[in-house]
Coordinates of C-alpha atoms and ligand atoms in Angstrom, one line a residue:
M201 CA 17.0 -9.8 8.1
S202 CA 15.3 -8.9 4.9
R203 CA 15.7 -5.3 3.6
V204 CA 12.9 -5.7 1.1
I205 CA 9.6 -3.8 1.4
L206 CA 6.8 -5.4 -0.4
V207 CA 4.6 -2.7 -2.0
L208 CA 1.2 -4.1 -3.0
N209 CA -1.4 -2.4 -5.2
G210 CA -4.9 -3.6 -5.7
P211 CA -7.6 -3.4 -8.4
N212 CA -7.6 -0.7 -11.1
L213 CA -4.4 0.9 -9.8
N214 CA -2.8 -0.4 -13.1
L215 CA -4.9 2.4 -14.8
L216 CA -3.3 5.2 -12.8
G217 CA -2.5 8.2 -14.9
T218 CA -5.6 7.8 -17.1
R219 CA -8.2 6.7 -14.5
E220 CA -10.2 9.6 -13.0
P221 CA -7.1 11.9 -13.0
E222 CA -9.0 14.6 -11.2
I223 CA -9.1 12.2 -8.2
Y224 CA -6.0 10.1 -8.6
G225 CA -3.6 12.4 -10.5
H226 CA -1.6 12.0 -13.7
T227 CA 1.2 9.8 -12.4
S228 CA 1.3 6.3 -13.7
L229 CA 1.8 3.2 -11.5
E230 CA 5.1 2.6 -13.3
D231 CA 6.2 6.1 -12.3
I232 CA 5.2 5.5 -8.7
K233 CA 7.2 2.3 -8.7
G234 CA 10.3 4.3 -9.7
M235 CA 9.6 7.0 -7.1
T236 CA 9.1 4.4 -4.4
A237 CA 12.4 2.5 -5.2
A238 CA 14.3 5.8 -5.3
R239 CA 12.9 6.8 -1.9
A240 CA 13.8 3.5 -0.4
K241 CA 17.4 3.5 -1.6
P242 CA 18.9 6.0 0.9
H243 CA 17.3 4.0 3.7
S244 CA 19.2 0.9 2.3
L245 CA 15.9 -0.7 1.5
D246 CA 14.8 -2.4 -1.7
V247 CA 11.2 -2.5 -3.1
D248 CA 9.3 -5.4 -4.5
F249 CA 6.4 -3.6 -6.3
R250 CA 3.4 -5.5 -7.5
Q251 CA -0.2 -4.9 -8.7
S252 CA -3.1 -7.2 -9.1
N253 CA -6.8 -7.0 -9.9
K254 CA -7.4 -10.3 -8.1
E255 CA -8.1 -10.5 -4.3
G256 CA -6.7 -14.0 -4.0
E257 CA -3.4 -13.1 -5.7
L258 CA -3.0 -10.2 -3.2
V259 CA -3.6 -12.7 -0.3
D260 CA -1.0 -15.0 -1.8
W261 CA 1.5 -12.2 -2.0
I262 CA 0.8 -11.1 1.6
Q263 CA 1.4 -14.7 2.7
E264 CA 4.7 -14.7 0.7
G265 CA 5.7 -11.3 2.2
R266 CA 5.0 -12.5 5.7
T267 CA 8.3 -14.5 5.7
K268 CA 10.3 -12.9 3.0
S269 CA 9.9 -9.1 3.5
A270 CA 10.8 -6.6 6.2
G271 CA 7.4 -4.8 5.9
I272 CA 4.4 -4.3 3.6
I273 CA 3.1 -1.1 2.2
I274 CA -0.4 -1.7 0.7
N275 CA -2.9 0.2 -1.3
A276 CA -5.6 -2.4 -1.6
G277 CA -7.8 -0.2 -3.8
A278 CA -11.5 -1.0 -3.5
Y279 CA -10.7 -4.2 -1.6
T280 CA -9.7 -1.9 1.3
H281 CA -13.4 -1.4 2.0
T282 CA -14.6 -5.0 1.4
S283 CA -11.9 -7.6 2.0
V284 CA -11.9 -9.6 5.2
A285 CA -9.5 -12.0 3.4
I286 CA -6.9 -9.3 2.9
L287 CA -7.4 -8.2 6.6
D288 CA -6.9 -11.8 7.8
A289 CA -3.8 -12.2 5.7
L290 CA -2.3 -9.0 7.0
L291 CA -3.2 -9.9 10.6
A292 CA -1.2 -13.2 10.1
C293 CA 1.9 -11.0 9.5
T294 CA 4.2 -10.1 12.3
I295 CA 6.1 -7.6 10.0
P296 CA 4.8 -4.0 10.0
V297 CA 2.1 -2.9 7.6
V298 CA 1.6 0.7 6.3
E299 CA -1.6 1.6 4.4
V300 CA -1.5 4.1 1.6
H301 CA -4.2 5.7 -0.6
L302 CA -3.8 8.4 -3.2
S303 CA -7.1 10.1 -2.4
N304 CA -8.3 11.4 0.9
L305 CA -10.8 8.6 1.7
F306 CA -12.6 10.8 4.3
K307 CA -13.5 13.5 1.8
R308 CA -15.2 11.0 -0.4
E309 CA -18.2 8.7 -0.4
E310 CA -19.3 7.2 3.0
F311 CA -18.4 3.6 1.9
R312 CA -14.8 4.6 1.5
H313 CA -14.5 5.8 5.1
H314 CA -14.2 2.3 6.4
S315 CA -11.0 0.3 5.8
Y316 CA -10.4 -3.3 6.8
V317 CA -6.7 -2.8 6.1
T318 CA -6.4 -0.1 8.8
K319 CA -7.1 -2.7 11.5
A320 CA -3.8 -4.5 10.6
S321 CA -1.7 -1.4 9.9
V322 CA 0.6 0.7 12.0
G323 CA -0.8 3.8 10.3
L324 CA -2.6 5.2 7.3
I325 CA -1.4 7.8 4.7
C326 CA -4.1 9.2 2.4
G327 CA -4.8 12.3 0.4
F328 CA -1.2 13.1 -0.8
G329 CA -1.5 11.5 -4.3
A330 CA 1.6 9.6 -5.6
Q331 CA 3.7 11.3 -2.9
G332 CA 1.9 9.2 -0.3
Y333 CA 4.0 6.2 -1.4
E334 CA 7.2 8.1 -0.7
L335 CA 5.8 9.1 2.7
A336 CA 4.9 5.5 3.3
V337 CA 8.5 4.4 2.6
D338 CA 9.8 7.0 5.0
A339 CA 7.3 5.8 7.7
M340 CA 8.3 2.2 7.1
A341 CA 12.0 3.0 7.3
Q342 CA 11.4 4.7 10.7
I343 CA 9.4 1.8 12.0
L344 CA 12.1 -0.7 10.9
K345 CA 14.8 1.5 12.5
K346 CA 13.0 1.7 15.8
A347 CA 12.3 -2.1 15.8
K348 CA 16.0 -2.7 15.2
S349 CA 17.2 -0.5 18.1
A350 CA 14.5 -1.8 20.5
Ligands
LIG1859 C1 -7.8 4.2 -3.5 C2 -9.2 4.6 -2.8 C3 -10.2 3.5 -3.0 O1 -11.4 3.9 -2.4 C4 -10.4 3.2 -4.5 O2 -11.3 2.1 -4.6 C5 -9.2 3.0 -5.2 C6 -8.0 3.8 -4.9 C7 -6.8 5.4 -3.4 O3 -5.6 5.1 -3.6 O4 -7.2 6.5 -3.3 O5 -9.1 2.1 -6.1 O6 -7.3 3.1 -2.8

């Protein structure tokens, strides 16, 4: 069985560190990549960390992860609130999905309160900044451990 977690990041997350730091913090996506891999290691998990500004590319990667990965952690950025295509791709997966966001969506504009991704996810982590990715790795490790022992 695969021990790789696919971590997908959507549009504008390549700008982390400089993009609205009062909302998203000062940590760059490259730093988050390192934090995520370090957190996965003690769980004997590897991380395949990717970012795209293109909806279709994210759909292609989810389809790839469906057969090659143990689970998917996804921050779909603004596509969270708009993309039925990403929802459908995630629903086609039988591997677990954990949704993560840096900001607390529910403290923000009304249009960010709805997520298509949540419908396909085991759970949602939001509001903990970059640390949310570490929490998502821990959650995924627990989910995979439980599934193995079931
Ligand atoms: C985000 C929240 C989204 O509403 C926003 O469009 C993003 C980032 C977050 O991580 O807090 O791009 O997903």
